[in-house]
């Protein structure tokens, strides 16, 4: 038997590694395999931080794979992501950096991230912020987004005000709350319902779902900045850093 855990583990892993070779698959009998397993278990119990290192390495590998998928999707879908006809942008329409946000009106994290967008647009007059509606939180969200799309068609100059008010509301966003808000902003329920019938925007929603799937987006808010997808409400500091990187090297991470 070995005298210390480090030597035990090294020997056990070396022996276990040999098991992966086809011509040595039966090199150890049942008792030897049991001893190897006991040595590995003993070492891991004495040094559990190794499992944390393994978990961190796995997460890093998964994140890299996710970003590779997103980067390829961004390359293949430039127009649909950054310049889709059904989307609307706030800030500078000719800004040198574009941030695309996928959001849902009933997403709590999106509500908190609203202040990040406003702070960015207030401090940086050369950013274009594209709002891409991704209603994934049930029928109420889908209905509210359809009202939002109709309002945007009828009163695009007021869409920013509508968006902020509906997203920051304490009540759940529904068709009824969205229509009531539209009426407050001067667009009648009759006009909204007529526009929803004439132009239901079903294709826009399907396109958003398809893009999200291609990008690996599973929740809101999520962003696209230059060549990178940013998952979650990462906060104003990270958004600013990525914008600065785009200006410096043309990528979200230099």
CSV table of C-alpha atoms in Angstrom, one decimal:
chain,number,residue,atom,x,y,z
A,1,UNK,CA,0.0,0.0,0.0
A,2,UNK,CA,1.1,3.6,-0.6
A,3,UNK,CA,2.3,5.9,2.3
A,4,UNK,CA,0.4,9.1,1.5
A,5,UNK,CA,-2.7,10.3,-0.2
A,6,UNK,CA,-0.9,12.1,-3.1
A,7,UNK,CA,1.1,9.1,-4.1
A,8,UNK,CA,-2.0,6.9,-3.6
A,9,UNK,CA,-4.1,9.1,-6.0
A,10,UNK,CA,-1.3,9.3,-8.6
A,11,UNK,CA,-0.9,5.6,-8.6
A,12,UNK,CA,-4.6,4.9,-8.6
A,13,UNK,CA,-5.3,7.3,-11.5
A,14,UNK,CA,-2.4,5.8,-13.4
A,15,UNK,CA,-3.7,2.4,-12.9
A,16,UNK,CA,-7.3,3.5,-13.7
A,17,UNK,CA,-6.1,5.2,-16.8
A,18,UNK,CA,-4.7,1.9,-18.0
A,19,UNK,CA,-8.1,0.5,-17.8
A,20,UNK,CA,-9.2,2.7,-20.7
A,21,UNK,CA,-6.8,1.0,-23.1
A,22,UNK,CA,-8.5,-1.8,-25.0
A,23,UNK,CA,-5.7,-4.3,-24.7
A,24,UNK,CA,-5.5,-3.8,-20.9
A,25,UNK,CA,-9.3,-3.7,-20.2
A,26,UNK,CA,-9.0,-6.9,-18.1
A,27,UNK,CA,-5.6,-6.1,-16.5
A,28,UNK,CA,-7.0,-5.9,-13.0
A,29,UNK,CA,-9.1,-8.3,-11.1
A,30,UNK,CA,-12.1,-7.4,-9.0
A,31,UNK,CA,-10.1,-6.9,-5.8
A,32,UNK,CA,-7.5,-4.6,-7.4
A,33,UNK,CA,-10.3,-2.5,-9.0
A,34,UNK,CA,-12.0,-2.2,-5.5
A,35,UNK,CA,-8.7,-1.1,-4.0
A,36,UNK,CA,-8.2,1.5,-6.7
A,37,UNK,CA,-11.7,2.9,-6.1
A,38,UNK,CA,-11.1,3.0,-2.4
A,39,UNK,CA,-7.9,5.0,-2.9
A,40,UNK,CA,-9.5,7.5,-5.2
A,41,UNK,CA,-12.5,7.9,-2.8
A,42,UNK,CA,-10.2,8.3,0.2
A,43,UNK,CA,-8.2,11.0,-1.5
A,44,UNK,CA,-11.3,12.9,-2.7
A,45,UNK,CA,-12.8,12.8,0.8
A,46,UNK,CA,-9.6,14.2,2.2
A,47,UNK,CA,-9.4,16.9,-0.5
A,48,UNK,CA,-12.9,17.8,-1.5
A,49,UNK,CA,-11.7,21.1,-3.0
A,50,UNK,CA,-10.6,19.0,-6.0
A,51,UNK,CA,-14.3,18.5,-6.8
A,52,UNK,CA,-14.9,22.2,-6.8
A,53,UNK,CA,-12.0,22.6,-9.3
A,54,UNK,CA,-13.5,20.0,-11.5
A,55,UNK,CA,-16.9,21.7,-11.4
A,56,UNK,CA,-15.4,25.0,-12.2
A,57,UNK,CA,-13.5,23.5,-15.1
A,58,UNK,CA,-16.7,21.9,-16.4
A,59,UNK,CA,-18.5,25.2,-16.2
A,60,UNK,CA,-15.8,27.0,-18.1
A,61,UNK,CA,-15.9,24.3,-20.8
A,62,UNK,CA,-19.6,24.6,-21.1
A,63,UNK,CA,-19.4,28.4,-21.2
A,64,UNK,CA,-16.8,28.2,-24.0
A,65,UNK,CA,-19.0,25.8,-26.0
A,66,UNK,CA,-22.0,28.1,-25.5
A,67,UNK,CA,-20.1,31.1,-26.7
A,68,UNK,CA,-18.8,29.2,-29.7
A,69,UNK,CA,-22.4,28.3,-30.6
A,70,UNK,CA,-23.5,31.9,-30.1
A,71,UNK,CA,-20.6,33.4,-32.1
A,72,UNK,CA,-21.4,31.2,-35.1
A,73,UNK,CA,-25.1,32.1,-34.9
A,74,UNK,CA,-24.3,35.8,-34.7
A,75,UNK,CA,-22.1,35.5,-37.8
A,76,UNK,CA,-24.9,33.7,-39.7
A,77,UNK,CA,-27.7,36.0,-38.6
A,78,UNK,CA,-26.3,39.5,-38.6
A,79,UNK,CA,-29.3,41.2,-40.2
A,80,UNK,CA,-31.9,39.3,-38.2
A,81,UNK,CA,-30.2,40.2,-34.9
A,82,UNK,CA,-29.1,43.7,-35.5
A,83,UNK,CA,-31.4,45.1,-38.2
A,84,UNK,CA,-34.7,43.2,-38.2
A,85,UNK,CA,-37.6,45.2,-39.6
A,86,UNK,CA,-39.9,44.3,-36.7
A,87,UNK,CA,-37.5,45.5,-34.0
A,88,UNK,CA,-37.2,49.1,-32.7
A,89,UNK,CA,-34.2,50.8,-31.3
A,90,UNK,CA,-33.7,53.4,-28.6
A,91,UNK,CA,-30.7,55.8,-28.3
A,92,UNK,CA,-28.7,56.8,-31.3
A,93,UNK,CA,-29.9,55.2,-34.5
A,94,UNK,CA,-26.5,55.7,-36.0
A,95,UNK,CA,-24.5,54.7,-32.8
A,96,UNK,CA,-21.2,53.1,-33.3
A,97,UNK,CA,-22.0,50.2,-30.9
A,98,UNK,CA,-25.3,48.3,-30.9
A,99,UNK,CA,-26.6,46.3,-27.9
A,100,UNK,CA,-29.5,43.9,-28.7
A,101,UNK,CA,-31.6,42.9,-25.7
A,102,UNK,CA,-34.0,39.9,-25.7
A,103,UNK,CA,-36.6,40.5,-23.1
A,104,UNK,CA,-40.0,39.5,-21.7
A,105,UNK,CA,-42.4,42.0,-20.2
A,106,UNK,CA,-43.0,39.7,-17.2
A,107,UNK,CA,-39.4,38.9,-16.5
A,108,UNK,CA,-38.3,40.2,-13.1
A,109,UNK,CA,-34.7,40.4,-14.1
A,110,UNK,CA,-35.6,42.4,-17.2
A,111,UNK,CA,-37.5,44.8,-15.0
A,112,UNK,CA,-34.3,45.3,-12.9
A,113,UNK,CA,-32.2,45.5,-16.0
A,114,UNK,CA,-34.3,48.4,-17.4
A,115,UNK,CA,-32.3,50.9,-15.3
A,116,UNK,CA,-29.1,49.5,-16.9
A,117,UNK,CA,-30.4,50.4,-20.3
A,118,UNK,CA,-31.5,53.8,-19.3
A,119,UNK,CA,-28.2,54.5,-17.5
A,120,UNK,CA,-26.3,53.4,-20.6
A,121,UNK,CA,-28.3,55.6,-22.9
A,122,UNK,CA,-28.1,58.6,-20.6
A,123,UNK,CA,-24.3,58.4,-20.2
A,124,UNK,CA,-23.4,57.3,-23.7
A,125,UNK,CA,-25.0,59.1,-26.6
A,126,UNK,CA,-23.4,56.9,-29.2
A,127,UNK,CA,-25.0,53.6,-28.3
A,128,UNK,CA,-27.9,52.1,-30.2
A,129,UNK,CA,-30.1,49.8,-28.1
A,130,UNK,CA,-32.3,47.3,-30.0
A,131,UNK,CA,-35.2,45.8,-28.1
A,132,UNK,CA,-36.1,42.3,-29.3
A,133,UNK,CA,-39.3,40.9,-27.8
A,134,UNK,CA,-39.0,37.3,-26.6
A,135,UNK,CA,-42.2,36.3,-24.8
A,136,UNK,CA,-41.3,33.1,-23.1
A,137,UNK,CA,-43.2,33.4,-19.8
A,138,UNK,CA,-46.6,32.2,-20.7
A,139,UNK,CA,-49.8,33.4,-22.5
A,140,UNK,CA,-49.9,36.7,-20.7
A,141,UNK,CA,-46.4,37.6,-22.0
A,142,UNK,CA,-47.3,36.7,-25.5
A,143,UNK,CA,-50.5,38.7,-25.4
A,144,UNK,CA,-48.7,41.7,-24.0
A,145,UNK,CA,-46.1,41.5,-26.6
A,146,UNK,CA,-48.7,41.4,-29.4
A,147,UNK,CA,-50.2,44.6,-28.0
A,148,UNK,CA,-46.7,46.1,-27.8
A,149,UNK,CA,-46.0,45.3,-31.4
A,150,UNK,CA,-49.3,46.9,-32.5
A,151,UNK,CA,-48.6,50.0,-30.5
A,152,UNK,CA,-45.1,50.2,-32.0
A,153,UNK,CA,-46.7,50.1,-35.5
A,154,UNK,CA,-49.2,52.9,-34.7
A,155,UNK,CA,-47.1,55.2,-32.5
A,156,UNK,CA,-43.4,54.3,-32.9
A,157,UNK,CA,-42.4,57.7,-31.5
A,158,UNK,CA,-44.0,56.8,-28.2
A,159,UNK,CA,-42.7,53.2,-28.0
A,160,UNK,CA,-39.9,54.0,-25.6
A,161,UNK,CA,-42.3,55.5,-23.2
A,162,UNK,CA,-44.7,52.5,-23.6
A,163,UNK,CA,-41.9,50.0,-23.2
A,164,UNK,CA,-40.5,51.6,-20.0
A,165,UNK,CA,-44.0,51.9,-18.4
A,166,UNK,CA,-45.1,48.4,-19.2
A,167,UNK,CA,-41.8,46.8,-18.2
A,168,UNK,CA,-41.5,48.8,-14.9
A,169,UNK,CA,-45.1,48.1,-13.9
A,170,UNK,CA,-45.8,46.3,-10.7
A,171,UNK,CA,-48.7,44.3,-12.1
A,172,UNK,CA,-48.3,41.4,-14.4
A,173,UNK,CA,-48.2,42.5,-18.0
A,174,UNK,CA,-51.3,41.1,-19.9
A,175,UNK,CA,-53.3,42.1,-22.9
A,176,UNK,CA,-55.5,44.2,-20.7
A,177,UNK,CA,-52.8,46.1,-18.9
A,178,UNK,CA,-50.9,46.7,-22.2
A,179,UNK,CA,-54.1,48.0,-23.9
A,180,UNK,CA,-54.9,50.2,-20.9
A,181,UNK,CA,-51.4,51.7,-21.1
A,182,UNK,CA,-51.7,52.2,-24.8
A,183,UNK,CA,-54.9,54.2,-24.3
A,184,UNK,CA,-53.2,56.4,-21.7
A,185,UNK,CA,-50.6,57.2,-24.3
A,186,UNK,CA,-53.2,58.1,-26.9
A,187,UNK,CA,-53.7,54.9,-28.9
A,188,UNK,CA,-57.2,53.6,-28.5
A,189,UNK,CA,-58.2,50.0,-27.8
A,190,UNK,CA,-60.1,49.8,-31.1
A,191,UNK,CA,-57.0,50.9,-33.0
A,192,UNK,CA,-54.8,48.4,-31.2
A,193,UNK,CA,-57.2,45.5,-31.8
A,194,UNK,CA,-57.6,46.4,-35.4
A,195,UNK,CA,-53.8,46.6,-35.9
A,196,UNK,CA,-53.4,43.3,-34.1
A,197,UNK,CA,-55.8,41.7,-36.5
A,198,UNK,CA,-54.2,43.3,-39.6
A,199,UNK,CA,-50.7,42.6,-38.5
A,200,UNK,CA,-50.4,40.0,-35.7
A,201,UNK,CA,-46.6,39.9,-35.8
A,202,UNK,CA,-46.6,36.1,-35.4
A,203,UNK,CA,-43.6,35.8,-37.8
A,204,UNK,CA,-41.7,38.3,-35.6
A,205,UNK,CA,-42.2,36.1,-32.5
A,206,UNK,CA,-41.3,33.0,-34.3
A,207,UNK,CA,-38.1,34.6,-35.6
A,208,UNK,CA,-37.2,35.7,-32.1
A,209,UNK,CA,-37.7,32.2,-30.8
A,210,UNK,CA,-35.6,30.8,-33.6
A,211,UNK,CA,-32.8,33.3,-33.0
A,212,UNK,CA,-32.8,32.6,-29.3
A,213,UNK,CA,-32.5,28.9,-29.9
A,214,UNK,CA,-29.6,29.4,-32.4
A,215,UNK,CA,-27.8,31.7,-29.9
A,216,UNK,CA,-28.3,29.3,-27.0
A,217,UNK,CA,-30.5,31.8,-25.1
A,218,UNK,CA,-32.8,30.1,-22.6
A,219,UNK,CA,-33.8,33.1,-20.4
A,220,UNK,CA,-34.2,36.8,-20.3
A,221,UNK,CA,-32.7,39.3,-20.4
A,222,UNK,CA,-30.0,38.2,-22.8
A,223,UNK,CA,-27.9,40.5,-24.9
A,224,UNK,CA,-25.9,40.4,-28.1
A,225,UNK,CA,-23.0,42.8,-28.3
A,226,UNK,CA,-20.7,42.6,-31.4
A,227,UNK,CA,-19.6,38.9,-31.7
A,228,UNK,CA,-20.8,37.8,-28.2
A,229,UNK,CA,-24.0,36.7,-26.5
A,230,UNK,CA,-24.3,37.9,-22.9
A,231,UNK,CA,-26.6,35.8,-20.8
A,232,UNK,CA,-28.5,37.3,-17.8
A,233,UNK,CA,-28.8,40.6,-16.1
A,234,UNK,CA,-25.1,41.2,-15.9
A,235,UNK,CA,-25.3,44.9,-14.8
A,236,UNK,CA,-24.3,48.2,-16.2
A,237,UNK,CA,-20.6,47.9,-15.5
A,238,UNK,CA,-20.2,44.7,-17.6
A,239,UNK,CA,-22.3,46.3,-20.4
A,240,UNK,CA,-20.1,49.4,-20.4
A,241,UNK,CA,-16.9,47.3,-20.4
A,242,UNK,CA,-18.1,45.3,-23.4
A,243,UNK,CA,-19.1,48.5,-25.3
A,244,UNK,CA,-15.6,49.9,-24.5
A,245,UNK,CA,-14.0,46.7,-25.8
A,246,UNK,CA,-16.0,46.9,-29.1
A,247,UNK,CA,-14.7,50.4,-29.6
A,248,UNK,CA,-11.1,49.4,-28.7
A,249,UNK,CA,-10.7,46.1,-30.6
A,250,UNK,CA,-14.0,45.4,-32.4
A,251,UNK,CA,-15.0,42.6,-30.1
A,252,UNK,CA,-16.9,42.3,-26.8
A,253,UNK,CA,-13.9,40.8,-25.2
A,254,UNK,CA,-10.4,42.1,-26.2
